[in-house]
Coordinates of C-alpha atoms in Angstrom, one line a residue:
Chain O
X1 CA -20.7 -13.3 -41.5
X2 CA -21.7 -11.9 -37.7
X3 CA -20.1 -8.7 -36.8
X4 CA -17.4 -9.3 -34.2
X5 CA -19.1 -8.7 -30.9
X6 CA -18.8 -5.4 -29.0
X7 CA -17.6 -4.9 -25.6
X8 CA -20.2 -5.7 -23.8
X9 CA -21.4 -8.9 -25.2
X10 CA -18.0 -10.3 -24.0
X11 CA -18.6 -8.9 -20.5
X12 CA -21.9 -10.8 -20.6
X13 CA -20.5 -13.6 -21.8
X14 CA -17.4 -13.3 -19.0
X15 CA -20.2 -12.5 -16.3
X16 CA -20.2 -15.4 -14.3
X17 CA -15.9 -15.8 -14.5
X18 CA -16.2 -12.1 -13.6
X19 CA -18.5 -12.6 -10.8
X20 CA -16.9 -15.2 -9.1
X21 CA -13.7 -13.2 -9.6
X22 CA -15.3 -10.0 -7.8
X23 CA -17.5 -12.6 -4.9
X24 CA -13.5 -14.3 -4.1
X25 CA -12.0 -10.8 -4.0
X26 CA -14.2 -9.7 -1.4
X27 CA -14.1 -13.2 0.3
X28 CA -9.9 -13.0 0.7
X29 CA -10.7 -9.0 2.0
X30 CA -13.3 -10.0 4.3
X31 CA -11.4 -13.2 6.0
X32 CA -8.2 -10.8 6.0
X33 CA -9.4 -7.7 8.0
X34 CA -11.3 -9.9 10.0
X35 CA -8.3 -12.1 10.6
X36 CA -5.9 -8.9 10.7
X37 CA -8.7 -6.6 13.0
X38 CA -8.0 -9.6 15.8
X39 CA -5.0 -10.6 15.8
X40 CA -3.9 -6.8 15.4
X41 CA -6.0 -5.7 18.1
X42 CA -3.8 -8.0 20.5
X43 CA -0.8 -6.7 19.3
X44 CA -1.9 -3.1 20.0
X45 CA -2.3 -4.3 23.3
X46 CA 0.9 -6.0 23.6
X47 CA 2.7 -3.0 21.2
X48 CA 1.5 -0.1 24.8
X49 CA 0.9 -2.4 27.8
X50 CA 2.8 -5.5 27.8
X51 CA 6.1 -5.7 29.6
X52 CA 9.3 -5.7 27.9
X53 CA 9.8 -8.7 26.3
X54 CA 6.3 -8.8 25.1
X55 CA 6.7 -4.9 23.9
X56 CA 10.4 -6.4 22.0
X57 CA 8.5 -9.3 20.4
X58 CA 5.5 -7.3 19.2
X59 CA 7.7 -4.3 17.6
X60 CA 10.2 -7.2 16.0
X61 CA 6.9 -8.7 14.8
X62 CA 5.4 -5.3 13.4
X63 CA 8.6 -3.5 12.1
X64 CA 9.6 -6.9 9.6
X65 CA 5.9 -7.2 8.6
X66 CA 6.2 -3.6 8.0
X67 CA 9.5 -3.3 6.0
X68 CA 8.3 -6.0 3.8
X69 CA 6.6 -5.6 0.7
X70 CA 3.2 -7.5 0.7
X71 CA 3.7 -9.4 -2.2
X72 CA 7.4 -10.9 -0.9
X73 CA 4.8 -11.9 2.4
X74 CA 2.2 -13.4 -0.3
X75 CA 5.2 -15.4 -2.3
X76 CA 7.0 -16.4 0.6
X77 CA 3.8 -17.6 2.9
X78 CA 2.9 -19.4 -0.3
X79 CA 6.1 -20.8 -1.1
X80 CA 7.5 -21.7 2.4
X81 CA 4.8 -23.0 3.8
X82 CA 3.9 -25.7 1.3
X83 CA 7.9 -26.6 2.2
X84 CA 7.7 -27.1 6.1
X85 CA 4.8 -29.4 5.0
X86 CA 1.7 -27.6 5.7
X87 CA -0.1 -28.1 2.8
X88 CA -2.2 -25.0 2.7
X89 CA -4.0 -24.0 -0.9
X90 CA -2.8 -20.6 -2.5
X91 CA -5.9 -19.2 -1.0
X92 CA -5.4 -19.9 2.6
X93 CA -1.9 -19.7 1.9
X94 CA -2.7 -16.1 0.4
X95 CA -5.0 -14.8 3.1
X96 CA -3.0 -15.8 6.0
X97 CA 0.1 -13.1 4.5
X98 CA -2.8 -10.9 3.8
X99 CA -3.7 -11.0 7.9
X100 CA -0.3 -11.1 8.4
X101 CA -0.1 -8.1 6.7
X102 CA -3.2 -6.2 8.6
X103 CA -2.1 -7.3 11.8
X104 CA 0.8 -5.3 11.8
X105 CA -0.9 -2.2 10.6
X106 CA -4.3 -2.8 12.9
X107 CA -1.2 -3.4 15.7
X108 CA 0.2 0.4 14.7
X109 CA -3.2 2.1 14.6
X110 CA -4.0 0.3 17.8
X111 CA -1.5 1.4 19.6
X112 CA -2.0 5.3 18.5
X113 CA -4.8 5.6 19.7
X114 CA -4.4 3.9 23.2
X115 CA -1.4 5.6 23.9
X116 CA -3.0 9.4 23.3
X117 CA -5.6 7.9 25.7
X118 CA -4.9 10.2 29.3
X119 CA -3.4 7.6 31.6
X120 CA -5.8 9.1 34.2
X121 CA -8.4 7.1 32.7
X122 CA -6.9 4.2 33.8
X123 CA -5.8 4.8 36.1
X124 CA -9.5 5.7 37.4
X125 CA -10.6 2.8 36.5
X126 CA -8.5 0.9 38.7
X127 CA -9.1 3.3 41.5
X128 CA -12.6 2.0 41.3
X129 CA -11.5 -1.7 41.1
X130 CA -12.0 -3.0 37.4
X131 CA -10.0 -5.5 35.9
X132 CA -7.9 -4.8 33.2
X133 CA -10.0 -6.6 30.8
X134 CA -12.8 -4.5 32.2
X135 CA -11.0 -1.5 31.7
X136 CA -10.5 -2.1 28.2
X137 CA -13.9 -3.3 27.6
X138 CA -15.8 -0.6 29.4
X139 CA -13.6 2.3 29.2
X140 CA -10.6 2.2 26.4
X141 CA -12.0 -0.2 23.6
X142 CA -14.6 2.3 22.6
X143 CA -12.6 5.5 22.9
X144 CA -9.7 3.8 21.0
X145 CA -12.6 2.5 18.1
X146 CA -13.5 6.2 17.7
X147 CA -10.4 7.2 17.6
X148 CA -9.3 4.4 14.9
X149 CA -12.2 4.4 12.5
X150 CA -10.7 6.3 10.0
X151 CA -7.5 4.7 9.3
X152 CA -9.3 1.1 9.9
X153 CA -11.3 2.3 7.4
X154 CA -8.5 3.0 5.0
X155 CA -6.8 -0.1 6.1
X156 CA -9.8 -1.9 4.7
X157 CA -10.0 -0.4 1.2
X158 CA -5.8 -1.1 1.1
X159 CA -6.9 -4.3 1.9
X160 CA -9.2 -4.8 -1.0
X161 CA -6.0 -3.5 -3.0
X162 CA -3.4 -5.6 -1.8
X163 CA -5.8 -8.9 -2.5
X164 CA -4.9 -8.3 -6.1
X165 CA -1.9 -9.9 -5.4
X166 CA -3.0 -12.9 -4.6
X167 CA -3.8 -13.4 -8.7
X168 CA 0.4 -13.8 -8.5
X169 CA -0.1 -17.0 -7.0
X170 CA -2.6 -18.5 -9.2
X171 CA -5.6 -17.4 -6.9
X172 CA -8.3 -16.7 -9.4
X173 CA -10.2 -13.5 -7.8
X174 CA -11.5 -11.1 -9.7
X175 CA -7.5 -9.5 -11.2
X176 CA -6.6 -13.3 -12.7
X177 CA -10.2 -13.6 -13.8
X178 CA -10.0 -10.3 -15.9
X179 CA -6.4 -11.3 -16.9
X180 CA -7.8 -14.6 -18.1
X181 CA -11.4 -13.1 -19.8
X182 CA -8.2 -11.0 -21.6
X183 CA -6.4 -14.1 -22.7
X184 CA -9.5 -14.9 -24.6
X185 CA -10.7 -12.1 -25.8
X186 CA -7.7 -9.9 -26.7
X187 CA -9.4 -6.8 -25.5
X188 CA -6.5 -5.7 -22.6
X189 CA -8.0 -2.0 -22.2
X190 CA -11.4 -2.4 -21.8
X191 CA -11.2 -5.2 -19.3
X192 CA -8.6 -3.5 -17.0
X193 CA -10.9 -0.8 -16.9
X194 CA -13.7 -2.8 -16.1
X195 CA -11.2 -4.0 -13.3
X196 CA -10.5 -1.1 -12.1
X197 CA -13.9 0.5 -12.1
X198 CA -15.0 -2.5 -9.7
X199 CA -12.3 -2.2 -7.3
X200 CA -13.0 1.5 -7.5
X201 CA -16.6 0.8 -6.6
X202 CA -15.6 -1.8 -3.9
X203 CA -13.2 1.0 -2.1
X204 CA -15.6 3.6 -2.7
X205 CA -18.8 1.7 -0.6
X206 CA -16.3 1.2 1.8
X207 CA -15.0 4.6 2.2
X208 CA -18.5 5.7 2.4
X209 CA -19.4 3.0 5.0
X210 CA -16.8 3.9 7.0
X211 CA -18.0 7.7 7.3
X212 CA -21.5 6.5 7.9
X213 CA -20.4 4.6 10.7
X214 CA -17.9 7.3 11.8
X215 CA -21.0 10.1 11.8
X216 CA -23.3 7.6 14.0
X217 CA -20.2 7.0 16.4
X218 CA -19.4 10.7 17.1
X219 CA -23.4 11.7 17.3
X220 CA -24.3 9.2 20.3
Chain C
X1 CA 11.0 -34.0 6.5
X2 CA 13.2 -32.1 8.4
X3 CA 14.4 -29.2 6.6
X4 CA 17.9 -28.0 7.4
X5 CA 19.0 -24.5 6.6
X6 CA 21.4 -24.2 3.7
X7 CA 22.3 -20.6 2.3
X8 CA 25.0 -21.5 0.5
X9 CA 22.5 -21.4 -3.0
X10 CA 21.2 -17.5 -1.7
X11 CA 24.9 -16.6 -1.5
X12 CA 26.0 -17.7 -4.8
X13 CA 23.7 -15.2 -6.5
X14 CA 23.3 -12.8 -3.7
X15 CA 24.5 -10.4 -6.8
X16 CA 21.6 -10.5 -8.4
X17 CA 20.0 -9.7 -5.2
X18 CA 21.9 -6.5 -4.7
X19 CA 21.5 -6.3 -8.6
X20 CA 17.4 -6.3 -8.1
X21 CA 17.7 -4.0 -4.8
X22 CA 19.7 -1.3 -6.9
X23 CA 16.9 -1.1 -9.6
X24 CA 13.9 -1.3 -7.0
X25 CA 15.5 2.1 -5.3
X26 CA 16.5 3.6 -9.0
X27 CA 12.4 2.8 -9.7
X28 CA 11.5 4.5 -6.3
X29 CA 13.7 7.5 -6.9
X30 CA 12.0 7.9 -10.7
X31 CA 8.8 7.4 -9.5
X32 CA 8.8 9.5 -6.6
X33 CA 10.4 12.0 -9.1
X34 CA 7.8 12.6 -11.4
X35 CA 4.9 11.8 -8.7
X36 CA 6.3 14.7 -6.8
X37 CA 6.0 16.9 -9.9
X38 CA 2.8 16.0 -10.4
X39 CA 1.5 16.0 -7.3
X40 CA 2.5 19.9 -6.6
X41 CA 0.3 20.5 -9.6
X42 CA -2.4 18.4 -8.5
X43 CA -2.0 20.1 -4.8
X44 CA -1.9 24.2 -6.1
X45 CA -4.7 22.5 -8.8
X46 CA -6.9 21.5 -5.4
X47 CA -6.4 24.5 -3.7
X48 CA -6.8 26.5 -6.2
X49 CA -9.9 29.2 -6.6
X50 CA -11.1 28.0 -9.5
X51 CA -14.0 25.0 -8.6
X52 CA -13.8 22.9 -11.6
X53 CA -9.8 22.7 -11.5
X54 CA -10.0 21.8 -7.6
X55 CA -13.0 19.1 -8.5
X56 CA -10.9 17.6 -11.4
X57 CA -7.9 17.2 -9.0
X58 CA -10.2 15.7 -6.0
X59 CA -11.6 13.4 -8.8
X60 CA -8.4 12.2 -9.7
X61 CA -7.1 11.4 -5.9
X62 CA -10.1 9.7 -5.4
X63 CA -10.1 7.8 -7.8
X64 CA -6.2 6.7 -8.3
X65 CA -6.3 6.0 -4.4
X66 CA -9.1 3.4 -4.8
X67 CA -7.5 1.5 -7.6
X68 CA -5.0 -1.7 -7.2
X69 CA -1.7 -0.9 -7.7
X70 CA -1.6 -4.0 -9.7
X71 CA -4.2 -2.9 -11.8
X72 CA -2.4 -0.2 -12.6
X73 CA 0.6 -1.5 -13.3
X74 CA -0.8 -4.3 -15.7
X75 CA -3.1 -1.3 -17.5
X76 CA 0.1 0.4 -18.3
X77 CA 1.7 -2.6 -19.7
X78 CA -0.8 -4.6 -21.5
X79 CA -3.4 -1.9 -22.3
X80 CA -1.5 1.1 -23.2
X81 CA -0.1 -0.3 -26.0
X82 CA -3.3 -0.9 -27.6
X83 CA -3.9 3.4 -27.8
X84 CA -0.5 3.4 -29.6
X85 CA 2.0 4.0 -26.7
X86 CA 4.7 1.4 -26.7
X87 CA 7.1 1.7 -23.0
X88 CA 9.1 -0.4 -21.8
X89 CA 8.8 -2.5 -19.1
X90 CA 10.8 -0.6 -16.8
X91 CA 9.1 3.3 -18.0
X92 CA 5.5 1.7 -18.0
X93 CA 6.3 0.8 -14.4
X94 CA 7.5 3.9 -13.4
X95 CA 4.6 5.2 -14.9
X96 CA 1.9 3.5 -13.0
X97 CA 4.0 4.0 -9.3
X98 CA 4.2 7.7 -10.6
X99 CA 0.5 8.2 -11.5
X100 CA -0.5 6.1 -8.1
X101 CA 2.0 7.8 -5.9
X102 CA 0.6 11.3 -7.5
X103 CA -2.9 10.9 -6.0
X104 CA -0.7 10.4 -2.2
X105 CA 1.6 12.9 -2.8
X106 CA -1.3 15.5 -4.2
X107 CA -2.7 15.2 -0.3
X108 CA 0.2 15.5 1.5
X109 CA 0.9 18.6 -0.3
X110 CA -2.4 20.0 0.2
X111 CA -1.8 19.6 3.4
X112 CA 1.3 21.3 3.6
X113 CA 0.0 24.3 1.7
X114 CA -2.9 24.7 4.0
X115 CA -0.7 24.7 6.9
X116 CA 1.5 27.1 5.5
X117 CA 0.5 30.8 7.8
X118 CA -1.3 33.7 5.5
X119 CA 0.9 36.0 6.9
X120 CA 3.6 34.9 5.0
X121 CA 2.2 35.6 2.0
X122 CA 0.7 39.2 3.0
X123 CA 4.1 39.6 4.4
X124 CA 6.0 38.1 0.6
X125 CA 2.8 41.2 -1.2
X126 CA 3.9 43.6 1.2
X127 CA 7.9 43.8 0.0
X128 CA 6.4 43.5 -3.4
X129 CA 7.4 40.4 -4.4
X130 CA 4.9 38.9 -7.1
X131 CA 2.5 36.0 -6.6
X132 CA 5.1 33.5 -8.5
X133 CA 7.5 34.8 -6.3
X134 CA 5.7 34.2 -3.1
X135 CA 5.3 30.8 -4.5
X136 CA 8.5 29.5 -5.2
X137 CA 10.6 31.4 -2.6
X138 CA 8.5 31.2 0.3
X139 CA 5.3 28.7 0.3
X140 CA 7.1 26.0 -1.3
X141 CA 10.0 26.0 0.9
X142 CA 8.1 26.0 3.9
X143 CA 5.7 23.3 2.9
X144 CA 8.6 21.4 1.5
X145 CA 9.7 21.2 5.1
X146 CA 6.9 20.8 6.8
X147 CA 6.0 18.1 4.5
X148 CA 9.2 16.0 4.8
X149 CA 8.3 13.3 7.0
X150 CA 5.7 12.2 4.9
X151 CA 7.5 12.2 1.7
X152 CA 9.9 10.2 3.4
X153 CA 7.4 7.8 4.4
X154 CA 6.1 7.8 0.9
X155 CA 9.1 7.0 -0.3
X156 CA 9.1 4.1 1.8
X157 CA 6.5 2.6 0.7
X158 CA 6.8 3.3 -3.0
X159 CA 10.5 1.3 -2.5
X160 CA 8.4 -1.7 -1.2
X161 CA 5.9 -1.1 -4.2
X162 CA 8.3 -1.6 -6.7
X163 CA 8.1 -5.3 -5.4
X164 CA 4.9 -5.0 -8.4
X165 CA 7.2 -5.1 -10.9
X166 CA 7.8 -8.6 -10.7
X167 CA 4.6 -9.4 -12.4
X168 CA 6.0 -7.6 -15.3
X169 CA 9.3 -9.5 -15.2
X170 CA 11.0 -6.2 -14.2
X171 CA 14.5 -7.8 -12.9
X172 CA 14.0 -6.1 -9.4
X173 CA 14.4 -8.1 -5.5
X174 CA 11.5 -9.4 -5.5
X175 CA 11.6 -10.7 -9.5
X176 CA 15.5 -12.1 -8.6
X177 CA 14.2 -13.5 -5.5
X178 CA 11.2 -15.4 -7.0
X179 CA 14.0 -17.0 -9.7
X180 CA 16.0 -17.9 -7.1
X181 CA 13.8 -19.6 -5.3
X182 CA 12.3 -21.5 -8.1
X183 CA 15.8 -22.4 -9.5
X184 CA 17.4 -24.0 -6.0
X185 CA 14.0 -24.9 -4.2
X186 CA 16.2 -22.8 -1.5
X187 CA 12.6 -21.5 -0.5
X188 CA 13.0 -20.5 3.2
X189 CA 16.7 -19.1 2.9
X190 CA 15.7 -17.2 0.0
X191 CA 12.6 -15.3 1.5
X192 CA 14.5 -14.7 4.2
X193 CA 17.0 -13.2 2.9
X194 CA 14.9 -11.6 0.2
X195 CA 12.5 -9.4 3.0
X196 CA 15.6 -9.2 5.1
X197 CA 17.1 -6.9 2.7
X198 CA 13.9 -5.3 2.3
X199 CA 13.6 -4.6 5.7
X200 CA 17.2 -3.3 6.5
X201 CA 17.0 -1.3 3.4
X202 CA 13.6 0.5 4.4
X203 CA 14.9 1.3 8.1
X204 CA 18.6 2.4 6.6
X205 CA 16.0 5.0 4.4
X206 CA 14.0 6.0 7.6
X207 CA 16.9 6.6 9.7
X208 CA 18.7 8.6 6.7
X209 CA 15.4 10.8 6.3
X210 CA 15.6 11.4 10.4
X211 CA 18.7 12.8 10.0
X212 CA 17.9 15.4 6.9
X213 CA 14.8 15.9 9.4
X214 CA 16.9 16.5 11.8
X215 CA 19.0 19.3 9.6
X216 CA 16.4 20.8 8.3
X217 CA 14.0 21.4 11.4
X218 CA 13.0 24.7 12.3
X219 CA 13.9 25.7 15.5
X220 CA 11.0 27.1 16.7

């Protein structure tokens, strides 16, 4: 004789599912773009001032990752590499096509804003007898971070996007959570807008972090 | 466990491959199709005079550029149904990519329009031609071309999107792909070949687009 429960008693009862779903989301976003940031970073270098068959290796490298649709990287990392016997779980499996993935656009965005550097600059710089890694430390690196922080930024919230699609592979963030809270619950619409209102809210505190970041940069 | 190459599996129903890449690029075209109509609107909607218009528009960039694809996709599956609208796999996916691609296109267009000189349109009121007039016959075609690379690039990347509609069962690459590969356990060969065409199909599109680029370019 109890009235069928409303909406929000089946969130509260799918908090916890929902919460872990939301906590792994970010956890797969975080290890990616940290992951992506480094590994991409290197290839920026490698993209403007390695020699040529560095520069041929690293645009091979960045134009396939480029041309291929993230979720062929997600299925394939996770598919091949259990094959050649690495026995990786969907997650790591999942997060390293993910890095993959923001390498190759950290890579791009590296390189754009090293090469509108003025070569003056370093040329100065070994005028005055720094290293090259001193170079970049002291004189490019923080030019070409205020010069990337906007699409880095951008790259993180596509990030946070592209991590749905590790739910394809069984990985249960916070998409196959809300897809499996639906399996029980029957209520498709209201749950995929509860999705999508938390990714919304995820991108959106990025986004804004970003500019807050981006306003201290420019004001020193 | 060594693992030897063998293709001969990919080959026999490399078909359906070609099969899949025909309806991924028939999905891009339709999506990119109806996103560019509504994007236009969106774009004259955000520069428009009136504030509420503009903020509506703004609101919905914002907030279809901070949602998963995925999400999306799945919403207009699953969940549409339930308020009475029945598509079918294939229209509900060309929906979402249309409604996503929108909230892209709606900027790039902005942009266009704002770059598009004043004088033309004092020039367009001074023959007498009416505001419509100055609209279709002289800002759009400027923008159009001065908004061409990006489109192209959006096209791009709405082909490699349609990779989504796998998780719908869409019969696309990557759907064709993930059958093969869980039919002949041919798991290397098949994402090989599988991002292979992805990737030769994306820079066949980019070179094509340099060329009508190339046509169309103002001499200046």
């Amino acid at each position: 004789m109890n009235p069928p429960p409303s909406f929000l008693d089946l969130v509260w009862l799918a908090r916890w599912p929902l919460l872990y779903g939301l906590g792994t989301t970010v956890a797969i976003s975080l290890l990616a773009i940290a992951g992506g940031t480094v590994i991409g970073t290197l290839l920026g270098l490698a993209l403007t001032y390695g020699n040529r068959f560095v520069r041929i290796v690293a645009r091979a490298y960045t134009d396939f990752v480029r041309g291929t649709p993230v979720l062929v990287l997600v299925l394939a990392s996770f598919y091949i590499l259990g094959t050649i016997g690495l026995d990786l779980s969907a997650f790591q499996a999942g997060v390293l096509a993910l890095t993959v993935f923001c390498s190759s656009h950290v890579g791009e965005i590296t390189r754009g804003a090293l090469q509108t550097l003025p070569k003056g600059q370093t040329e100065a710089a070994k005028a005055i007898g720094l290293t090259f890694g001193q170079t970049f430390r002291y004189v490019l690196g923080p030019q070409a971070l205020r010069l990337s922080l906007p699409p880095l930024v951008n790259t993180g919230a596509e990030m946070v996007k592209a991590s749905t699609l590790l739910s394809v592979i069984g990985v249960a963030e916070l998409l196959l959570r809300t897809q499996e809270v639906i399996s029980r619950t029957f209520q498709s619409l209201p749950f995929y807008l509860l999705a999508g209102l938390l990714y919304f809210t995820v991108n959106f505190a990025i986004e804004r972090l970003g500019r807050l970041v981006e306003r201290r940069l420019s004001a020193a | 466990m060594g693992y030897t190459l063998n293709f001969d599996a990919v080959w026999r129903n490399f078909d359906h491959l070609l099969w899949g890449l025909g309806l991924s690029l028939v999905l891009a075209f339709f999506a990119i199709g109806v996103g560019c109509a509504l994007g236009l609107v969106l774009a004259f909607a955000r520069t428009s005079r009136s504030r509420p218009l503009a903020a509506l528009a703004g609101l919905y960039v914002t907030l279809l550029r901070n949602l998963p694809l995925l999400v999306l996709v799945l919403f207009s599956f699953f969940a549409l149904p339930q308020l009475g609208l029945r598509l079918s796999k294939q229209s509900s996916f060309v929906l979402a990519l249309a409604l996503y691609s929108a909230a892209y296109l709606a900027e790039v267009f902005r942009g266009g329009l704002l770059g598009v000189p004043k004088g033309l349109r004092e020039a367009g009121l001074a023959i007498g031609l009416t505001e419509g007039q100055i609209r279709r016959r002289i800002i759009l075609p400027v923008m159009l071309r001065a908004v061409l690379p990006a489109l192209g690039s959006t096209f791009i990347g709405l082909f490699k999107d349609t990779s989504l509609a796998a998780a719908i069962a869409v019969p696309e690459l990557t759907f064709e792909a993930r059958k093969i590969n869980v039919e002949t356990f041919r798991v290397i060969e098949t994402w090989i070949v599988a991002s292979g065409l992805y990737v030769a199909t994306c820079s066949i599109l980019a070179a094509l687009l340099r060329r009508i680029e190339a046509r169309l370019a103002v001499s200046r």
